[in-house]
Tab-separated table of C-alpha atoms and ligand atoms in Angstrom:
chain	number	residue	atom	x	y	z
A	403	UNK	CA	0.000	0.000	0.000
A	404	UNK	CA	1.046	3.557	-0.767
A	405	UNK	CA	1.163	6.387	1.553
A	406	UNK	CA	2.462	9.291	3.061
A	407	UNK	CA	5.673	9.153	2.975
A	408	UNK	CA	8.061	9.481	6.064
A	409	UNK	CA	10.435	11.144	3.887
A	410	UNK	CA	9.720	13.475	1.455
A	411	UNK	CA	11.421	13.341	-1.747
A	412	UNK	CA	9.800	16.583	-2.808
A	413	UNK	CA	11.884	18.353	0.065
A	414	UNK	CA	15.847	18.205	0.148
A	415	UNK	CA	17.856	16.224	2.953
A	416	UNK	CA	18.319	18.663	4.803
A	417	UNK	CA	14.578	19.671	5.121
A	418	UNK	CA	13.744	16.299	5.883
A	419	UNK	CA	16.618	15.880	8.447
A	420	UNK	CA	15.472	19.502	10.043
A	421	UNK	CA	11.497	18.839	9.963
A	422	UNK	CA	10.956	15.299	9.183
A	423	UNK	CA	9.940	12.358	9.884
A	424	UNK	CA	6.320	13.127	7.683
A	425	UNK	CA	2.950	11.072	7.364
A	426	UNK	CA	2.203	8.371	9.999
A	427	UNK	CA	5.923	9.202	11.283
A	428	UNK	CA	5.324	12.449	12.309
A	429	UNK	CA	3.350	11.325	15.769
A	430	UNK	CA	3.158	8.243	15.609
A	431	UNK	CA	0.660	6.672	18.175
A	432	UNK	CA	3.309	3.889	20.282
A	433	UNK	CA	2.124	0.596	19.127
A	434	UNK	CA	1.662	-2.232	22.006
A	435	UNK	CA	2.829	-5.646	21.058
A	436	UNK	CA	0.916	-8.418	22.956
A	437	UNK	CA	2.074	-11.438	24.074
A	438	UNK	CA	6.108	-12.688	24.765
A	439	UNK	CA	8.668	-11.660	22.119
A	440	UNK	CA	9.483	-14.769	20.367
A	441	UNK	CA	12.422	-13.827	18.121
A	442	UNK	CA	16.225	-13.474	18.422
A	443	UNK	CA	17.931	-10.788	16.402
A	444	UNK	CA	21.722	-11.399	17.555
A	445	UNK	CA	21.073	-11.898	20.960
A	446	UNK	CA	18.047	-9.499	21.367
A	447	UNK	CA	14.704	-10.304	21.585
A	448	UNK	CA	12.196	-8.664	19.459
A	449	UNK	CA	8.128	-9.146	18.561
A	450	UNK	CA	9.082	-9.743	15.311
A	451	UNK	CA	12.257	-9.830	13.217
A	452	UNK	CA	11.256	-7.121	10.727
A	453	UNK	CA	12.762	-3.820	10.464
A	454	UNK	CA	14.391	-0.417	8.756
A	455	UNK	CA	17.352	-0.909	7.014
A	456	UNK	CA	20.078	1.001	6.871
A	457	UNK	CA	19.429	4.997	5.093
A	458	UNK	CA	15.580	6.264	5.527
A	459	UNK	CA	16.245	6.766	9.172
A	460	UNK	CA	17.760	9.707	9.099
A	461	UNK	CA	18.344	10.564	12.642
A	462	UNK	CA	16.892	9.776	16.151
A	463	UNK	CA	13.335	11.085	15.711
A	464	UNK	CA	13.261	9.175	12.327
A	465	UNK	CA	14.684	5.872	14.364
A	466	UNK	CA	12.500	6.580	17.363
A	467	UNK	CA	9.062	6.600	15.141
A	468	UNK	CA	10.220	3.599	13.840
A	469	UNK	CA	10.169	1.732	16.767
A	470	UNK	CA	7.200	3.242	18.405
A	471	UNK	CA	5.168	2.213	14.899
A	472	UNK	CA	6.349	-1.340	15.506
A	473	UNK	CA	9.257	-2.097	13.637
A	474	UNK	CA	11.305	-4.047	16.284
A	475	UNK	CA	14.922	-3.316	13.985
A	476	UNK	CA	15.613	0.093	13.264
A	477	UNK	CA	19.161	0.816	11.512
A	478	UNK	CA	20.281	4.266	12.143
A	479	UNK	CA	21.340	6.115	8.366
A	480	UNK	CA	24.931	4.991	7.581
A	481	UNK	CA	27.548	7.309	9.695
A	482	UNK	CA	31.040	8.371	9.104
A	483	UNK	CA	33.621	9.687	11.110
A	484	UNK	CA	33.792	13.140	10.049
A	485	UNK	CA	30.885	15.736	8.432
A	486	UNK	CA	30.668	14.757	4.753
A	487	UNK	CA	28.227	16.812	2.111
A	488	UNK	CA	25.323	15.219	0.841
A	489	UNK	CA	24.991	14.942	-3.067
A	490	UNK	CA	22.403	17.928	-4.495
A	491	UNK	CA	18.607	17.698	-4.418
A	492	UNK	CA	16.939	15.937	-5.746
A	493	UNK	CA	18.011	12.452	-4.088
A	494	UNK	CA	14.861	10.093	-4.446
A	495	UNK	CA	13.598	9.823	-7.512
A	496	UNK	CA	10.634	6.923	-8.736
A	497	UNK	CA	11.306	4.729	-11.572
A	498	UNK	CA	9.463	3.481	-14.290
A	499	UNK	CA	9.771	-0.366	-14.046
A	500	UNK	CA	6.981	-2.447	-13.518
A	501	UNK	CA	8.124	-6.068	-12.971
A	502	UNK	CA	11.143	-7.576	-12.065
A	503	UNK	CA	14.899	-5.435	-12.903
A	504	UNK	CA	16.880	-7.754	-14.607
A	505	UNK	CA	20.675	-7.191	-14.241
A	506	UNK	CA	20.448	-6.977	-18.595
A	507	UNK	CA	17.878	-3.960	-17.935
A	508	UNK	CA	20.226	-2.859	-15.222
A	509	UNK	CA	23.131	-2.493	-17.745
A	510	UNK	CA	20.774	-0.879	-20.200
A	511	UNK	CA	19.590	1.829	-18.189
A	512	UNK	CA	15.978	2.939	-17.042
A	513	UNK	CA	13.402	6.130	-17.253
A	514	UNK	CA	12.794	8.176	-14.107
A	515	UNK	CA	9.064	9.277	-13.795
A	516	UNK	CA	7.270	11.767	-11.395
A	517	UNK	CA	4.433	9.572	-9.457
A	518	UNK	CA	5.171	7.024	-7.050
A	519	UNK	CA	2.694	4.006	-7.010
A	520	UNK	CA	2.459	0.780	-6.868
A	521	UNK	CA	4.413	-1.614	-7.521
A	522	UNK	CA	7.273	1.067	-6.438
A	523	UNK	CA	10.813	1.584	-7.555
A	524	UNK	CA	12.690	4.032	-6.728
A	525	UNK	CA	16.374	5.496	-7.097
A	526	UNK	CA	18.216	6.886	-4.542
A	527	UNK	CA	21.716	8.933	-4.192
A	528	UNK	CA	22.724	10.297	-1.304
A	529	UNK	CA	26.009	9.742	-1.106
A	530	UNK	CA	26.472	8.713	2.303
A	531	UNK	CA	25.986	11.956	4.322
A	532	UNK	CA	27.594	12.502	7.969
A	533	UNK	CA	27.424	14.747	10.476
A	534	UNK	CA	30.439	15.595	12.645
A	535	UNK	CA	30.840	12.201	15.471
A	536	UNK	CA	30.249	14.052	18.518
A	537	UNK	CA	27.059	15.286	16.949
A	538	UNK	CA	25.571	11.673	15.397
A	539	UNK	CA	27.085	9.823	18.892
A	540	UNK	CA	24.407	11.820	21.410
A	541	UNK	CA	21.773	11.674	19.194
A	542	UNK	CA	22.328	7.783	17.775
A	543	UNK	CA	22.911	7.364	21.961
A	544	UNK	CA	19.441	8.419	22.609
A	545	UNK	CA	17.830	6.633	19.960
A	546	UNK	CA	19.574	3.461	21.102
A	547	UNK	CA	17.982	4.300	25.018
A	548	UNK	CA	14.691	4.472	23.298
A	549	UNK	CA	14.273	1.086	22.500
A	550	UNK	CA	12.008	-0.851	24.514
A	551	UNK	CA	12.509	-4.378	25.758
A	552	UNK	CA	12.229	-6.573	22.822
A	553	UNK	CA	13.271	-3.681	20.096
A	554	UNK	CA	17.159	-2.876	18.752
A	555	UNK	CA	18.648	-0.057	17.831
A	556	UNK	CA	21.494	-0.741	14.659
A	557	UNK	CA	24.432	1.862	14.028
A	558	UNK	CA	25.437	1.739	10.726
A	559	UNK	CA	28.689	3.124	9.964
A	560	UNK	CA	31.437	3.069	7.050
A	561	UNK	CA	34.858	4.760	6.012
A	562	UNK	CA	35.930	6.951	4.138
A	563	UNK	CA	38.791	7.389	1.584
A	564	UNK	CA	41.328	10.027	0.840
A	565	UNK	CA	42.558	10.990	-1.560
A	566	UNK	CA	45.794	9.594	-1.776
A	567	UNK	CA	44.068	6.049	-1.387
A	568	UNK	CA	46.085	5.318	1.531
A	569	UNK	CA	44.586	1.673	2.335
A	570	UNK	CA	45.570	1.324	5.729
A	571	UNK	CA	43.910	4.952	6.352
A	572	UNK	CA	40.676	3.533	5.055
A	573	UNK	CA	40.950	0.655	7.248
A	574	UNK	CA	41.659	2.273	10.022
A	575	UNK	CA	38.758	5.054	9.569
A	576	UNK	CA	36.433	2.214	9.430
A	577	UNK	CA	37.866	0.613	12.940
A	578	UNK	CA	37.160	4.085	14.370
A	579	UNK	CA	34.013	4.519	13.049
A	580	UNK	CA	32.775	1.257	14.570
A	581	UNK	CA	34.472	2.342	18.093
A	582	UNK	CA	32.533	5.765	17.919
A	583	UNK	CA	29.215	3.637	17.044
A	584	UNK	CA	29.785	1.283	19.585
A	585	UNK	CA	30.540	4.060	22.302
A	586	UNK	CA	26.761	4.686	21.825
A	587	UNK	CA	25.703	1.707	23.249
A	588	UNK	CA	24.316	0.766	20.052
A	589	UNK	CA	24.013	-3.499	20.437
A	590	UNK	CA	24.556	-4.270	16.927
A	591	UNK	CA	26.954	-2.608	14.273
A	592	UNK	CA	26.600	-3.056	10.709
A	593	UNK	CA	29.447	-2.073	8.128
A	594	UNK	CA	28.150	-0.330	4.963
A	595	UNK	CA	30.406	-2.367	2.255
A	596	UNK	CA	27.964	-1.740	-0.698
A	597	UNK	CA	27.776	2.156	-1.011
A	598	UNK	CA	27.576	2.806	-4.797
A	599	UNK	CA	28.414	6.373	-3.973
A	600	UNK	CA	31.769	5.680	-2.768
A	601	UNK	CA	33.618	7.120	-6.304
A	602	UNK	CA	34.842	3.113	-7.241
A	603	UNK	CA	33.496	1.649	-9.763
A	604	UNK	CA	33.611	-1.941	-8.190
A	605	UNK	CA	31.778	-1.941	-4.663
A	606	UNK	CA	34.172	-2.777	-1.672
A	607	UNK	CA	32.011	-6.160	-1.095
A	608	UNK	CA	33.169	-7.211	-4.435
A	609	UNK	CA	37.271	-7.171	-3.104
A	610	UNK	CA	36.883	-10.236	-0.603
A	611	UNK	CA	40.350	-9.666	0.110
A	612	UNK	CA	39.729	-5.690	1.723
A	613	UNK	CA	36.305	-7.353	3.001
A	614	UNK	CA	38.109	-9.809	5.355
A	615	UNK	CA	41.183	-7.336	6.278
A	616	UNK	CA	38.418	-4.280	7.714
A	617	UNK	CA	35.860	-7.094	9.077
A	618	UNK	CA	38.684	-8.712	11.098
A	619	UNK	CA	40.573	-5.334	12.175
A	620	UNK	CA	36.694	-3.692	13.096
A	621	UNK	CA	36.214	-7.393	15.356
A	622	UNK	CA	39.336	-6.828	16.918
A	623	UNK	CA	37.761	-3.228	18.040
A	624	UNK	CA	34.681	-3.828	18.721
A	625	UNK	CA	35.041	-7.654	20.298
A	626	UNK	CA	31.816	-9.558	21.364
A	627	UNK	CA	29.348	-6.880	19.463
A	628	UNK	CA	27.982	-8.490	16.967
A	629	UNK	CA	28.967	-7.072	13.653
A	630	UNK	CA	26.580	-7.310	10.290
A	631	UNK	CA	28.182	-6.628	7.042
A	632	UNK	CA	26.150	-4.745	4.636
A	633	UNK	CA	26.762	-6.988	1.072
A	634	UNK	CA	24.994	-5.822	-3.086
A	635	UNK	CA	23.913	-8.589	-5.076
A	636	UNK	CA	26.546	-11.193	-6.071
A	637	UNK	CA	25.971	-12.268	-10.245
A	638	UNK	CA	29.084	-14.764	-9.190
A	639	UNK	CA	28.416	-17.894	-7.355
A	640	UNK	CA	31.746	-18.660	-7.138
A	641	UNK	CA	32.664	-15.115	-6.034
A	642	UNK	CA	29.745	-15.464	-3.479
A	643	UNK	CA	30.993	-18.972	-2.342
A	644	UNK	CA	34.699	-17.218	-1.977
A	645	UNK	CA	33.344	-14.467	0.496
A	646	UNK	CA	31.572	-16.321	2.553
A	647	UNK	CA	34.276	-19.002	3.471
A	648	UNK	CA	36.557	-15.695	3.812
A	649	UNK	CA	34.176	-14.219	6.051
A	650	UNK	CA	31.672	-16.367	7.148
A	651	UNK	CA	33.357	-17.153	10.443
A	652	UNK	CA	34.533	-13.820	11.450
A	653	UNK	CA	31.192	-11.793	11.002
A	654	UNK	CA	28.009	-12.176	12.611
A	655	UNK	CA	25.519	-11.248	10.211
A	656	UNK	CA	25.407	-10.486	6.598
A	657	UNK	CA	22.605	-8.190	5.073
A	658	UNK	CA	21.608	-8.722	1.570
A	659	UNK	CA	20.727	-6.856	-0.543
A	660	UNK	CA	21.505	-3.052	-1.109
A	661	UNK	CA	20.646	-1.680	-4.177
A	662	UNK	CA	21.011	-2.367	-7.636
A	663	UNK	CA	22.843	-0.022	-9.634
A	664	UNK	CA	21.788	1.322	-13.399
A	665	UNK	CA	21.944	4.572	-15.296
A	666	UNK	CA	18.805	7.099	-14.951
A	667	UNK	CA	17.280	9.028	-17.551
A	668	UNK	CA	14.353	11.235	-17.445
A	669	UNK	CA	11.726	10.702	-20.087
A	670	UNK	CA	13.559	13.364	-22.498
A	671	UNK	CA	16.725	11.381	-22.098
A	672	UNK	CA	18.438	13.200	-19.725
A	673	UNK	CA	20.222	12.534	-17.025
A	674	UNK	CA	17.600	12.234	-13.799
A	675	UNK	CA	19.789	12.984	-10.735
A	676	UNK	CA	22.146	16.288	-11.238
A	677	UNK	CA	26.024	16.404	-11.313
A	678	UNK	CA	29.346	14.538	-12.334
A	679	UNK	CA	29.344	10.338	-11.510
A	680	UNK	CA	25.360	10.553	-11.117
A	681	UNK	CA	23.911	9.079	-13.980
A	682	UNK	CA	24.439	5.711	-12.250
A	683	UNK	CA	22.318	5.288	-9.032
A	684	UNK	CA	21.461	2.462	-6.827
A	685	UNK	CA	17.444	1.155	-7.214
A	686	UNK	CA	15.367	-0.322	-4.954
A	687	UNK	CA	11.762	-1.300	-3.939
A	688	UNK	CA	9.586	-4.147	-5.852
A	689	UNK	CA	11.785	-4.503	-8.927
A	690	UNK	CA	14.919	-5.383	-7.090
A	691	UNK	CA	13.156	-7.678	-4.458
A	692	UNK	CA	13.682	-11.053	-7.082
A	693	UNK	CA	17.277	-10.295	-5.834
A	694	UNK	CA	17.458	-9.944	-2.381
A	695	UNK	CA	15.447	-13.007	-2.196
A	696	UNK	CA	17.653	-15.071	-4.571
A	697	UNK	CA	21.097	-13.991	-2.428
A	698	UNK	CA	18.869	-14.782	0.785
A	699	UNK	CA	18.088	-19.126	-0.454
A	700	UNK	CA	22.246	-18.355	-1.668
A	701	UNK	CA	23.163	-17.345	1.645
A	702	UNK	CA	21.109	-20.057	3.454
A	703	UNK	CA	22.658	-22.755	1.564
A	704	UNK	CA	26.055	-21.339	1.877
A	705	UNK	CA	26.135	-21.318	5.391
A	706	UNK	CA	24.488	-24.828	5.755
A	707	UNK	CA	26.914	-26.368	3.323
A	708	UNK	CA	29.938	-24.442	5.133
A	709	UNK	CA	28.720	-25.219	8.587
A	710	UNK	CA	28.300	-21.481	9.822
A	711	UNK	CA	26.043	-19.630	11.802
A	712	UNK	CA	26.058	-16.382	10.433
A	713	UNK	CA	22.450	-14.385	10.986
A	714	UNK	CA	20.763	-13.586	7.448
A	715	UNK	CA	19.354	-10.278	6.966
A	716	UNK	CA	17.202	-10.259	3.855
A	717	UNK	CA	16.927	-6.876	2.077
A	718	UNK	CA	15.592	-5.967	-1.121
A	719	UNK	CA	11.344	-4.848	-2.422
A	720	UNK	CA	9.609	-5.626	0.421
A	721	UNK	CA	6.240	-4.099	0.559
A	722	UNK	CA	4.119	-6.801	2.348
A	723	UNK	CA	2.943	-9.110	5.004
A	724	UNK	CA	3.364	-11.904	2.235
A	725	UNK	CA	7.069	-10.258	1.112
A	726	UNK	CA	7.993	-10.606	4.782
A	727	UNK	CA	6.616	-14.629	4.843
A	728	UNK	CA	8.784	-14.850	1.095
A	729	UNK	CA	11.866	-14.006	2.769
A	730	UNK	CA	11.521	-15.584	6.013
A	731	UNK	CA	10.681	-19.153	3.523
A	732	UNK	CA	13.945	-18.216	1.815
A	733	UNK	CA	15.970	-18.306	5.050
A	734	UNK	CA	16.641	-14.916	6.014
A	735	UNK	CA	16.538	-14.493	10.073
A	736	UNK	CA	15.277	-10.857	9.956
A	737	UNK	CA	13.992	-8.722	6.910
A	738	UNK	CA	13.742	-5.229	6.227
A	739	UNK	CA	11.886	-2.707	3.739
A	740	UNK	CA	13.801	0.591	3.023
A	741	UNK	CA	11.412	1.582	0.004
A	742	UNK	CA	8.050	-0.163	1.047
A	743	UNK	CA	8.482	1.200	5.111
A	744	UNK	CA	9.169	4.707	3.492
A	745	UNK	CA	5.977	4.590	1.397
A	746	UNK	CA	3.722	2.985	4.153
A	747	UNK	CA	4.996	3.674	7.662
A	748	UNK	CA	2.104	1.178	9.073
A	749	UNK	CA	4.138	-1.788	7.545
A	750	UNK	CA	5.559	-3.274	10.637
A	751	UNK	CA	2.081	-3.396	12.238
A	752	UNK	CA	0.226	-4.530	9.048
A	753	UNK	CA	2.769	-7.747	9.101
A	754	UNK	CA	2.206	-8.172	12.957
A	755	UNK	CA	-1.364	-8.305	12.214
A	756	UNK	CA	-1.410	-11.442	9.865
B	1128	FMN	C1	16.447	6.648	1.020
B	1128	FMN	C2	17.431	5.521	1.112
B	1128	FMN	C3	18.677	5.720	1.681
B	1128	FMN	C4	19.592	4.663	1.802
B	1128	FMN	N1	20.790	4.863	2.437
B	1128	FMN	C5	21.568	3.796	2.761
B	1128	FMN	C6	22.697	3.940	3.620
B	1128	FMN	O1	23.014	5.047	4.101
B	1128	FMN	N2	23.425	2.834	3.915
B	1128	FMN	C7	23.103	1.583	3.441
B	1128	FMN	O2	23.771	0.599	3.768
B	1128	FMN	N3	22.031	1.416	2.603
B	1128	FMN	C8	21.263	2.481	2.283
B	1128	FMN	N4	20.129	2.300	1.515
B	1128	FMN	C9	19.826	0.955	0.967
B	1128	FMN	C10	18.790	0.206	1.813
B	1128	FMN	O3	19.275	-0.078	3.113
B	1128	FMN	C11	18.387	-1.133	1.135
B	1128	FMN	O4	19.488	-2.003	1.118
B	1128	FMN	C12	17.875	-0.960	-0.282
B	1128	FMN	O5	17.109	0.221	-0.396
B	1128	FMN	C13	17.014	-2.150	-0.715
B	1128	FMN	O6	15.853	-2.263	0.069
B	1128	FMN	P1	14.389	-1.762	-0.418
B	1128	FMN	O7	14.121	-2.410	-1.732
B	1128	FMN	O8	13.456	-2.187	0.674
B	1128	FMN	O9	14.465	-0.270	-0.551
B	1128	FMN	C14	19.225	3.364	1.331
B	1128	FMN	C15	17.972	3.185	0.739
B	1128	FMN	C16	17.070	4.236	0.625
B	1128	FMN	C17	15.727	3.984	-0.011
């Protein structure tokens, strides 16, 4: 179901960040679960494992409506350790795509379109925005305190490169960034290896090599906190197969999927989303869920042939009580909706309902 949005892609970032959340978000009445919280999420107990994913949660008021609307997971918007711009206005844009995007369709390109309806895809490019630390660390800190009993609070956090591409620099921005989140009291950290913003053309997930260096050096940091990596679609099986014996063992959850990434045109051919390296932007919503549910069965079958116990976080078009139940069949552990909780902040309770 469509409707109000929580964040308005009408208004910039920074108007959302200032004045949002919007729709059901903006007062949300505190839903009461009934009953004992059945689920683990990584050694927290929640109603139900369904949640935010990393990015529409802008801040603690967004992450706070979240959990008072009943989703039980709420992943605080990706952090770094220093301010960093966002990209220019506009950053959400809907899509014209009506079934499934195909990785060929991908590579061809799409058409961006003004409504946003059902079944909806939509392209986003933000470009991983920070504030200063000290500023996200009280404000993710409260969040985190908000959470009730059987609700968690995610920091999501990632690193950033200089410009002389000094690799142990990068690493050790990322080990930092997952001390600052953790200082929080955040219970769970994710890493954000699938930003399509971050100026490479292949996504860090993709090098299993860097993968396994920063998920061992952030574990040495952040010790018994369980950390989630953040993983895009893997094409490769064998690729897929290769990160997960790298990695398997060392992580404690892997999220899948993030977006899918094709070029944007509006309907006059132009490119939708303003600026240098932005004709290529990350998709999400219905089109893209074929995908997260495909690495989700991947994952599941990984881990049972490889004898790991990684938690599965499945990612990727989900709109619906039945999307949830898809995902959950598929093996994921917990599953989130980035697209379909923006366009209907009720989600969480509409699942809990069934
Ligand atoms: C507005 C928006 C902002 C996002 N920002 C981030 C982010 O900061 N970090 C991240 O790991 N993923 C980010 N994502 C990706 C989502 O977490 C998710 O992986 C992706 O949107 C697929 O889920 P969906 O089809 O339910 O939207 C963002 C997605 C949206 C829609």
């Amino acid at each position: 179901m469509i409707r109000e949005p929580f964040y308005d892609p009408k208004k910039s970032y920074e108007e959302n960040y200032e004045n949002g959340p919007f729709g059901a978000f903006k007062d949300p009445k505190k839903y009461e679960n009934t009953g004992e919280p059945e689920y683990d999420f990584l050694g927290n107990k929640v109603y139900l494992p369904f949640g935010i994913p990393a990015g529409p949660l802008l801040n603690g008021r967004f992450v706070k409506a979240a959990l008072d609307s009943g989703f039980d997971i709420a992943v605080y918007k990706t952090v770094r350790t220093q301010a960093y711009p966002c990209n220019a206005f506009p950053n959400v844009v809907a899509v014209d795509l009506n079934g499934d995007l195909t990785l060929e369709q991908a590579k061809n390109g799409i058409i961006s379109k003004d409504s946003y309806e059902a079944p909806l895809s939509i392209t986003n490019s933000f470009g991983v925005p920070s504030f200063d630390a000290q500023i996200w660390q009280k404000d993710l800190a409260e969040a985190v305190a908000h959470a009730g009993n059987s609700q968690v609070v995610v920091g999501s956090f990632q690193g950033t490169k200089k410009g002389d591409g000094d690799v142990d620099a990068f690493v050790a921005d990322f080990v930092l960034a997952a001390r600052l989140v953790k200082e929080t009291g955040a219970k769970i950290l994710e890493v954000n290896f699938s930003c399509p913003n971050e100026g490479t053309a292949h996504l860090m997930c993709f090098d299993v090599a860097m993968v396994r260096r920063t998920s061992e050096a952030i574990k040495n940091e952040i010790g018994n906190t369980p950390l989630v990596i953040k993983i895009a679609y893997y094409e490769n099986q064998e690729a897929l197969e290769k990160l997960i014996q790298d990695v398997g063992n060392i992580v404690d959850g892997i999220s899948a999927i993030n977006t899918i990434g094709s070029a944007v045109r509006n309907e006059k051919g132009e490119q939708a989303l303003p600026g240098e390296g932005r004709l290529v932007s990350g998709v999400c919503g219905e089109s893209i869920k074929w995908a997260g549910l495909d690495m989700t069965g991947r994952l599941k079958n990984l881990r049972e042939e490889l004898g790991m116990k990684f938690t599965i976080v499945g990612v990727g078009g989900v709109s619906s009580a039945d999307d949830f139940k898809k995902y959950r069949e598929a093996g994921a552990d917990a599953v989130m909706s980035a697209t379909g909780a923006m366009w209907n902040p009720m989600l969480a309770q509409e699942i809990k309902k069934v």
